[in-house]
XYZ file of C-alpha atoms in Angstrom:
585
model
C 60.142 91.416 94.135
C 61.973 89.757 91.080
C 65.308 88.417 90.540
C 66.995 91.736 90.001
C 65.972 93.042 92.490
C 67.651 93.668 96.111
C 65.560 92.052 99.200
C 64.734 94.918 101.629
C 67.629 95.300 104.839
C 65.869 94.944 108.327
C 67.123 95.930 111.286
C 67.375 92.239 112.175
C 69.819 91.387 108.981
C 74.202 91.732 109.711
C 73.739 95.317 108.418
C 70.595 96.192 110.382
C 72.985 94.766 113.573
C 75.577 96.237 113.064
C 73.937 99.976 112.840
C 72.178 99.017 115.881
C 75.308 97.971 117.893
C 76.492 101.401 116.359
C 73.984 103.762 117.840
C 74.155 101.275 121.555
C 77.635 102.383 121.777
C 77.162 105.637 121.564
C 78.284 106.384 118.048
C 76.180 110.085 116.581
C 78.782 109.622 113.542
C 80.273 107.872 110.682
C 82.713 108.854 108.071
C 82.663 106.885 105.119
C 82.552 107.151 101.091
C 80.140 104.801 99.331
C 79.803 102.105 97.523
C 77.756 98.587 96.383
C 79.762 96.099 98.574
C 78.929 98.299 102.022
C 75.415 99.909 101.050
C 73.248 98.144 103.311
C 75.323 99.037 106.240
C 75.423 102.291 105.017
C 71.458 102.120 104.756
C 70.593 101.005 108.005
C 73.078 103.222 110.212
C 70.785 106.268 108.689
C 67.314 104.191 109.697
C 68.987 104.715 112.838
C 69.728 107.984 112.883
C 73.248 107.762 112.242
C 74.806 111.186 110.784
C 77.489 109.866 107.478
C 79.963 112.309 106.598
C 79.975 111.141 102.842
C 84.113 112.150 102.041
C 86.127 112.426 98.753
C 88.081 109.727 99.576
C 88.104 106.787 101.458
C 91.999 107.873 103.195
C 89.842 111.077 104.553
C 87.151 108.993 106.199
C 89.646 107.094 108.140
C 91.383 111.167 108.917
C 88.468 112.198 109.978
C 87.722 109.059 112.109
C 90.747 109.070 113.799
C 90.135 112.723 114.614
C 86.595 112.197 115.903
C 88.934 109.929 118.167
C 91.506 111.511 119.919
C 89.106 114.931 119.873
C 86.244 112.854 121.807
C 88.270 110.517 123.883
C 85.567 107.117 122.118
C 85.297 106.020 118.413
C 86.031 107.092 115.700
C 84.103 104.985 112.196
C 84.980 104.391 108.607
C 82.613 103.037 105.885
C 84.705 102.729 102.901
C 83.848 100.121 100.389
C 86.011 97.143 99.153
C 88.967 97.051 96.313
C 90.475 100.598 95.756
C 88.122 101.604 98.318
C 90.204 99.636 101.390
C 93.640 100.488 100.137
C 92.636 104.172 100.100
C 91.841 103.726 103.357
C 95.288 101.530 104.461
C 97.612 104.620 104.321
C 94.259 106.528 107.129
C 94.648 102.729 108.934
C 98.674 103.406 109.237
C 98.031 106.619 110.765
C 95.323 105.301 113.565
C 98.384 102.511 113.611
C 101.329 104.240 114.981
C 99.473 106.767 116.455
C 97.634 104.288 118.892
C 93.826 105.657 117.512
C 90.785 104.103 118.234
C 88.968 103.800 114.974
C 86.767 100.688 113.578
C 87.032 100.382 109.895
C 84.226 99.055 108.174
C 83.676 97.446 104.387
C 82.350 94.214 102.621
C 83.712 91.700 100.316
C 82.132 89.905 96.916
C 78.356 87.487 98.426
C 80.373 84.494 99.492
C 79.094 82.574 96.294
C 81.267 84.568 93.907
C 83.943 84.058 96.382
C 87.971 84.240 94.869
C 86.483 83.302 91.252
C 87.193 87.538 90.292
C 84.293 89.431 91.099
C 83.839 92.797 90.940
C 86.327 94.219 93.518
C 87.642 90.720 95.306
C 90.477 91.471 97.561
C 91.392 89.553 100.593
C 91.891 92.332 102.242
C 92.228 91.044 106.041
C 96.059 90.216 104.607
C 96.887 93.951 103.910
C 95.084 95.831 106.911
C 96.783 92.957 108.976
C 99.901 94.031 109.954
C 98.345 97.963 110.728
C 95.278 97.025 113.604
C 94.938 95.121 116.658
C 91.780 93.030 114.937
C 91.589 92.502 111.477
C 88.165 89.708 111.092
C 86.000 88.999 107.859
C 82.500 87.691 109.044
C 80.726 85.688 107.206
C 78.670 83.741 110.047
C 75.162 86.401 110.343
C 75.094 84.678 113.948
C 79.266 85.571 114.832
C 79.117 89.228 113.147
C 77.560 90.741 116.858
C 79.848 88.766 119.251
C 83.066 90.168 116.640
C 81.884 93.493 116.902
C 82.450 93.843 120.327
C 85.626 91.868 120.257
C 86.692 94.202 117.425
C 86.078 97.737 119.479
C 87.044 96.132 122.894
C 90.401 95.483 121.077
C 89.908 99.096 120.033
C 89.739 100.708 122.701
C 92.839 98.576 124.379
C 91.275 96.535 126.299
C 93.567 93.763 127.462
C 96.491 95.953 125.184
C 97.221 98.577 123.150
C 94.433 100.974 121.159
C 94.745 100.879 117.402
C 93.014 100.515 114.543
C 90.580 97.678 114.227
C 89.348 96.222 110.622
C 85.973 94.237 109.876
C 84.233 93.010 106.511
C 81.576 91.368 105.715
C 80.236 89.302 102.970
C 76.963 91.259 101.144
C 74.917 88.364 101.201
C 75.950 87.793 105.079
C 74.783 91.900 105.408
C 71.397 90.916 103.627
C 70.829 87.213 106.046
C 68.903 87.780 108.527
C 70.628 87.823 112.909
C 68.879 84.726 114.374
C 66.857 86.665 117.732
C 67.944 84.520 119.526
C 71.547 85.235 118.883
C 71.486 89.607 119.127
C 72.210 89.611 123.544
C 72.393 92.426 125.436
C 75.434 92.186 127.000
C 77.359 92.776 123.003
C 75.268 95.729 122.158
C 76.136 97.780 125.607
C 79.150 99.708 125.498
C 81.809 98.563 128.246
C 83.036 100.340 131.077
C 87.337 101.505 130.120
C 89.110 98.994 132.847
C 91.212 100.704 135.214
C 94.715 99.290 136.032
C 95.850 99.841 139.569
C 99.733 100.151 140.071
C 101.542 97.909 142.162
C 102.114 99.402 145.900
C 105.851 97.921 146.047
C 106.035 99.630 142.918
C 104.662 102.793 143.533
C 106.762 102.902 146.325
C 110.181 103.065 144.454
C 109.226 105.191 141.943
C 108.315 107.346 144.818
C 111.556 107.767 146.398
C 113.364 108.123 143.089
C 111.847 111.055 142.184
C 111.454 112.890 145.309
C 115.583 111.791 145.641
C 116.031 113.185 142.751
C 117.913 116.938 141.470
C 116.565 117.367 138.707
C 113.677 115.054 137.786
C 111.856 115.492 134.372
C 108.213 114.702 133.234
C 107.719 114.039 129.476
C 104.097 113.332 128.942
C 102.349 111.069 125.463
C 99.048 110.262 124.467
C 98.977 107.618 127.656
C 99.012 110.793 130.024
C 95.715 111.593 128.617
C 92.486 112.045 131.209
C 95.589 112.300 133.695
C 95.906 116.387 133.426
C 94.144 116.950 137.169
C 96.604 114.484 138.677
C 99.960 115.055 136.664
C 99.220 118.813 137.615
C 99.405 118.033 141.189
C 102.397 115.649 140.700
C 104.377 118.915 138.614
C 103.218 120.974 141.945
C 104.254 118.492 145.141
C 108.125 117.519 142.772
C 109.137 120.551 141.654
C 109.964 118.938 138.443
C 110.530 120.263 134.973
C 107.612 119.159 132.486
C 107.748 118.728 128.370
C 104.886 117.518 126.342
C 104.243 116.199 122.669
C 102.437 116.681 120.391
C 100.687 113.046 121.984
C 99.411 115.194 125.063
C 99.755 119.294 124.011
C 97.307 120.889 126.365
C 97.618 119.020 129.266
C 99.237 121.428 131.251
C 98.466 124.547 130.757
C 101.813 126.623 129.057
C 101.967 129.202 132.724
C 102.982 126.341 134.376
C 105.532 126.952 136.345
C 107.302 123.614 134.900
C 106.258 124.021 131.642
C 110.183 124.262 129.395
C 108.884 123.740 126.197
C 111.913 126.295 125.085
C 114.131 124.305 126.486
C 113.736 121.355 124.883
C 117.216 120.169 124.245
C 118.780 121.366 126.997
C 117.096 119.798 129.735
C 116.841 115.986 128.229
C 120.800 116.904 128.408
C 120.283 117.770 132.471
C 117.179 115.744 134.035
C 118.694 113.312 136.025
C 115.642 111.278 136.487
C 112.594 110.857 133.532
C 109.372 109.658 134.583
C 107.704 109.232 131.388
C 104.026 109.305 131.135
C 102.049 107.139 128.660
C 104.609 108.144 125.784
C 106.959 105.892 123.867
C 110.691 106.934 123.073
C 110.269 106.866 119.356
C 112.296 109.298 117.212
C 111.416 112.375 118.537
C 112.953 111.996 121.971
C 116.094 110.089 120.488
C 115.035 107.166 122.001
C 115.641 107.236 125.601
C 119.607 107.212 124.152
C 121.807 108.316 126.806
C 123.455 110.020 124.250
C 120.827 112.574 124.861
C 119.696 111.950 128.492
C 123.019 110.811 130.178
C 122.966 108.706 132.963
C 119.189 109.891 134.232
C 117.497 106.871 135.080
C 113.423 106.876 133.730
C 110.539 105.668 135.505
C 107.799 105.055 133.013
C 104.356 104.271 133.744
C 101.342 103.208 130.884
C 98.433 101.016 131.059
C 100.007 99.945 127.231
C 103.347 97.387 127.355
C 104.016 99.830 124.117
C 104.903 102.380 125.785
C 106.037 101.265 129.001
C 109.959 99.244 127.379
C 110.235 100.434 124.208
C 113.749 101.696 123.259
C 114.852 102.160 127.411
C 113.436 99.549 130.765
C 112.566 101.654 133.179
C 114.268 101.767 136.806
C 110.778 101.699 137.889
C 107.974 100.958 135.450
C 105.041 100.644 136.806
C 101.502 99.115 133.740
C 98.966 100.597 135.264
C 96.211 103.758 134.086
C 98.372 106.063 134.007
C 96.142 108.714 136.591
C 95.682 106.005 138.917
C 99.500 105.428 138.832
C 100.597 109.152 139.298
C 97.723 109.007 142.247
C 99.701 106.992 143.996
C 102.998 107.750 144.098
C 101.920 111.128 145.154
C 100.126 109.538 148.469
C 103.156 107.362 148.270
C 105.313 110.534 149.053
C 102.700 111.930 151.451
C 104.513 115.563 152.894
C 107.802 114.792 151.999
C 110.035 117.796 150.630
C 111.116 116.360 147.473
C 115.420 116.867 146.588
C 114.336 118.413 143.569
C 117.868 121.610 142.878
C 115.068 124.956 142.813
C 117.831 126.644 141.083
C 117.998 124.228 138.265
C 114.463 124.640 137.999
C 114.136 128.471 138.328
C 116.498 129.092 136.742
C 115.534 127.129 133.718
C 111.626 128.217 133.306
C 113.098 131.893 133.462
C 114.677 131.074 130.358
C 112.265 129.482 128.852
C 110.122 132.185 129.948
C 112.831 134.433 127.778
C 113.004 132.542 124.944
C 109.550 132.262 124.294
C 108.737 136.145 124.634
C 112.171 136.683 122.252
C 109.898 134.380 119.593
C 106.741 136.096 119.756
C 108.796 139.373 119.708
C 110.871 137.577 116.727
C 107.055 136.286 114.686
C 106.003 139.973 114.904
C 108.929 141.145 113.504
C 110.315 138.739 111.213
C 111.640 140.110 108.131
C 110.232 139.268 103.805
C 112.339 137.085 102.320
C 114.834 138.365 100.026
C 111.797 137.329 97.300
C 109.521 140.690 99.215
C 107.463 137.215 100.935
C 106.128 137.516 104.021
C 107.621 135.000 106.538
C 105.315 131.873 107.597
C 106.136 133.999 110.831
C 103.964 136.863 110.424
C 101.526 134.560 109.354
C 101.523 132.854 112.910
C 102.368 135.866 114.629
C 98.624 137.095 113.006
C 96.486 134.261 114.166
C 97.981 134.450 117.540
C 96.052 137.612 118.082
C 93.552 136.631 116.101
C 92.054 132.866 117.511
C 90.570 132.085 120.601
C 92.695 129.837 123.521
C 90.375 127.339 123.703
C 90.407 127.423 119.477
C 91.729 123.600 118.556
C 94.641 124.038 115.649
C 94.487 121.285 113.669
C 99.092 121.775 112.003
C 100.273 119.818 108.955
C 102.897 119.729 106.645
C 107.022 119.556 106.919
C 108.730 122.969 107.110
C 105.307 125.174 107.829
C 104.329 122.688 111.121
C 108.204 122.995 111.970
C 106.348 126.740 112.367
C 103.842 126.110 113.639
C 104.347 123.599 116.211
C 107.469 126.031 118.107
C 105.105 129.198 117.546
C 100.838 128.148 117.827
C 99.966 128.419 121.617
C 97.323 125.499 121.949
C 95.102 123.865 124.684
C 94.328 121.371 122.200
C 96.179 120.165 119.163
C 96.378 117.682 116.076
C 99.077 117.090 113.404
C 100.232 114.002 111.333
C 102.101 112.365 114.576
C 104.811 109.894 114.671
C 104.513 108.159 111.154
C 105.488 111.797 109.656
C 101.684 111.151 107.777
C 101.062 115.071 105.912
C 97.700 115.027 104.109
C 95.848 115.019 107.105
C 94.800 119.000 108.111
C 91.901 119.526 105.854
C 90.601 116.165 107.600
C 91.378 116.274 110.505
C 89.909 119.799 111.019
C 86.421 118.935 108.944
C 85.535 116.500 112.384
C 87.256 119.553 115.039
C 84.724 120.815 113.562
C 82.034 119.019 113.434
C 82.598 117.247 116.800
C 83.182 120.735 118.823
C 80.574 122.515 117.347
C 81.093 124.995 119.982
C 84.838 125.679 119.005
C 87.067 127.957 116.397
C 88.596 124.377 114.138
C 91.941 125.532 112.753
C 93.417 124.053 110.487
C 97.495 125.885 109.340
C 98.674 123.446 106.631
C 101.517 123.702 104.094
C 100.495 124.513 100.020
C 102.632 120.859 99.861
C 100.563 119.008 102.474
C 97.217 120.630 102.081
C 97.275 119.431 97.869
C 96.882 115.574 99.202
C 93.365 116.010 100.212
C 92.134 119.608 98.396
C 88.751 117.929 97.965
C 87.643 117.668 100.759
C 86.976 120.692 101.283
C 83.125 119.622 99.770
C 83.270 117.991 101.593
C 83.020 120.677 104.536
C 81.453 122.607 102.674
C 78.360 120.132 102.058
C 78.304 119.532 106.248
C 78.509 122.725 107.422
C 82.093 122.021 109.127
C 83.236 125.192 110.018
C 86.606 125.384 110.233
C 89.378 127.589 108.749
C 91.566 126.568 106.817
C 95.055 129.002 106.220
C 96.964 127.800 103.986
C 101.349 128.766 103.506
C 102.133 128.835 100.263
C 105.895 128.787 99.570
C 104.906 127.023 96.007
C 107.128 123.927 96.795
C 108.288 121.129 99.673
C 110.151 123.617 101.608
C 112.174 121.510 103.728
C 113.077 118.912 100.577
C 113.868 121.793 98.367
C 116.699 123.236 101.253
C 117.817 120.012 101.314
C 118.636 119.094 97.694
C 120.301 121.964 97.624
C 122.560 122.381 100.314
C 123.649 118.802 100.676
C 123.434 118.150 96.568
C 123.786 121.994 94.807
C 120.363 121.393 92.461
C 117.108 121.580 93.117
C 114.763 118.045 91.763
C 111.364 117.528 91.500
C 110.539 119.252 94.774
C 109.019 122.701 93.753
C 105.014 123.791 92.909
C 103.356 126.162 91.549
C 102.003 129.002 93.765
C 98.595 127.911 92.744
C 95.770 130.157 93.870
C 93.826 127.571 96.839
C 91.582 130.486 97.322
C 89.915 130.824 93.993
C 89.581 126.902 93.890
C 87.565 127.453 97.591
C 85.371 129.557 96.556
C 84.146 127.091 93.939
C 83.617 125.224 95.713
C 81.297 127.364 98.148
C 83.291 128.797 100.898
C 85.159 132.378 101.663
C 88.457 132.336 100.460
C 90.813 135.286 99.413
C 94.659 135.647 98.727
C 96.874 137.675 100.888
C 99.656 138.209 100.501
C 101.154 141.343 102.716
C 101.305 140.686 105.934
C 99.475 144.424 107.024
C 96.528 142.515 105.007
C 96.394 139.346 107.417
C 94.735 140.987 110.096
C 92.023 142.132 108.161
C 91.413 138.797 105.858
C 91.832 136.132 109.088
C 89.213 138.768 110.654
C 87.056 138.051 107.669
C 87.486 134.264 106.940
C 86.852 133.894 111.479
C 83.548 135.244 110.469
C 82.425 132.923 107.614
C 83.673 130.051 108.064
C 83.512 127.496 106.037
C 86.500 129.072 105.015
C 89.954 129.486 103.145
C 93.046 131.765 103.050
C 95.782 131.143 100.808
C 99.238 133.376 102.969
C 101.992 133.871 100.049
C 105.125 133.431 102.443
C 109.263 132.912 101.555
C 110.376 130.015 101.047
C 113.617 131.383 102.256
C 112.636 130.772 105.480
C 114.250 127.951 107.373
C 112.450 126.119 110.147
C 113.992 124.633 113.079
C 112.464 121.451 111.205
C 114.602 122.738 108.456
C 117.969 123.883 109.599
C 118.120 120.553 111.849
C 119.645 118.133 108.948
C 115.920 115.513 109.597
C 115.641 115.644 105.396
C 118.861 113.616 104.465
C 117.726 110.687 107.418
C 120.895 110.565 109.587
C 121.983 106.562 110.345
C 121.149 107.217 114.402
C 119.370 109.426 115.506
C 116.202 111.657 114.109
C 118.241 115.349 113.358
C 122.221 116.522 113.263
C 123.128 117.183 116.245
C 121.542 114.055 118.289
C 122.864 111.887 115.639
C 126.627 113.059 116.316
C 126.212 113.181 120.161
C 125.427 109.127 119.405
C 127.726 108.489 117.240
C 130.163 110.113 120.415
C 128.603 108.539 122.722
C 129.352 104.525 121.250
C 132.341 104.991 119.806
C 133.799 106.156 124.452
C 130.788 104.241 125.828
C 132.408 101.596 127.576
C 131.198 98.002 126.744
C 128.200 96.561 127.351
C 128.984 95.701 131.359
C 125.497 95.062 133.784
C 125.477 97.695 136.395
C 122.029 97.416 138.234
C 121.456 100.164 141.152
């Protein structure tokens, strides 16, 4: 070997130990984009038999790791190179941070002798990503690689804190260096059981008393409630409470359960007297828990992460516990006690939900075209409802079209940009979903603007045979912003796009692609696309259709709340509310 030949990367090198660690932790697939600073890890991962999904942009790699983690309940892993590789990936890291998704991001830095000397892609990545991660370190000592990996993964999975993304990078010479056999302890390699946090019995009794004394109890679930489905359904059955899911927990409770009242969301939030918030932040999507929206309702908050337990509103009862264990304990504490729930209230709201849902479906099927003759987005969604199986994985992406899809598209498994509003996740999320769930149909429903962020990843889908269906609702613009500019400012500036032929682009990369301009052609086009996945349908829709988000005032960003109606209520409440006087109950 001469001086210009890199040394061989052995199983006992730091890179080899990283790959062996990932395999021992059950990682079957890593998402990444190759580069010299991570080449040792890349090659050892391949040598260990771990699949590599090579992408076209590092942002997409982190998105895919995020979706993989959400769907499998395990760890997602992204491998991205130094410098611009890390900066490209930061949007994905930020989205995983807000969504609290357990993602391990690995990268590299120049060899230690070249550190801080102006080497190629020499950047202090840790300083960039630290605010967005649960743990971020540059690991320079080969003997510490294994324990740093162990700690990072524990932090990612929320073992002792909030789950979310973690970041480690390594100098290239560290990756090539040998890790002493003596420090390669089995205790670091093996997977660890997730801790179960048992609730305080005294607080359980208080929660049961408050819930069983409520006349109008409401349950709202989020990320932390995943895995609590059976216990949650038993609670709803026993208590007779009404229920709202969120994008974080869609499908946790079946749509046909008598507690589900999604179509009456605003009404039930305003009428409930006790709200059980299960593993969900009270963020802008839930009006921050404000009394302006919830009135005098009292909160019971249950979560295994403090950030989901006490943000914005404190609970009359707070249980830091594994949500399923807490719910089961509350049921046991209530015993056979009859709840005080007003059944007339709950039955009435459920009936109105069903009526509104049926009315919506009828309106979707018969939605008239716009004045431009182009089809309404709801005609597209109605056709997809007819064609997709009940267990299809739905990925919704965009602004305006996401709003239509969120309301009009049922799903037992659902992913969307989350509360960061990180549009552009659709195709990467869909690819990861297709690879993780080969036996299920994955449908990405995206606006044309959002599709453009990661459109090149259709190449990744083709190369890795990710058998997803991408449906682009092509309205030639950023519709929510166009409408806001028209109505608020009287002028449209920089928010229109061309009606680009995305189907032609898909065909160029080897996908089945069709453009659909008539509603009568949808059924046949969808059937052909499902039979020839990966596939893309470019469906021309009218920009004149106004989604609920477009009508809500979301685009103009009110001062106190996310939407205009809540803003009005908040202003009135702050003006009329008495001074802050302690009022313990």
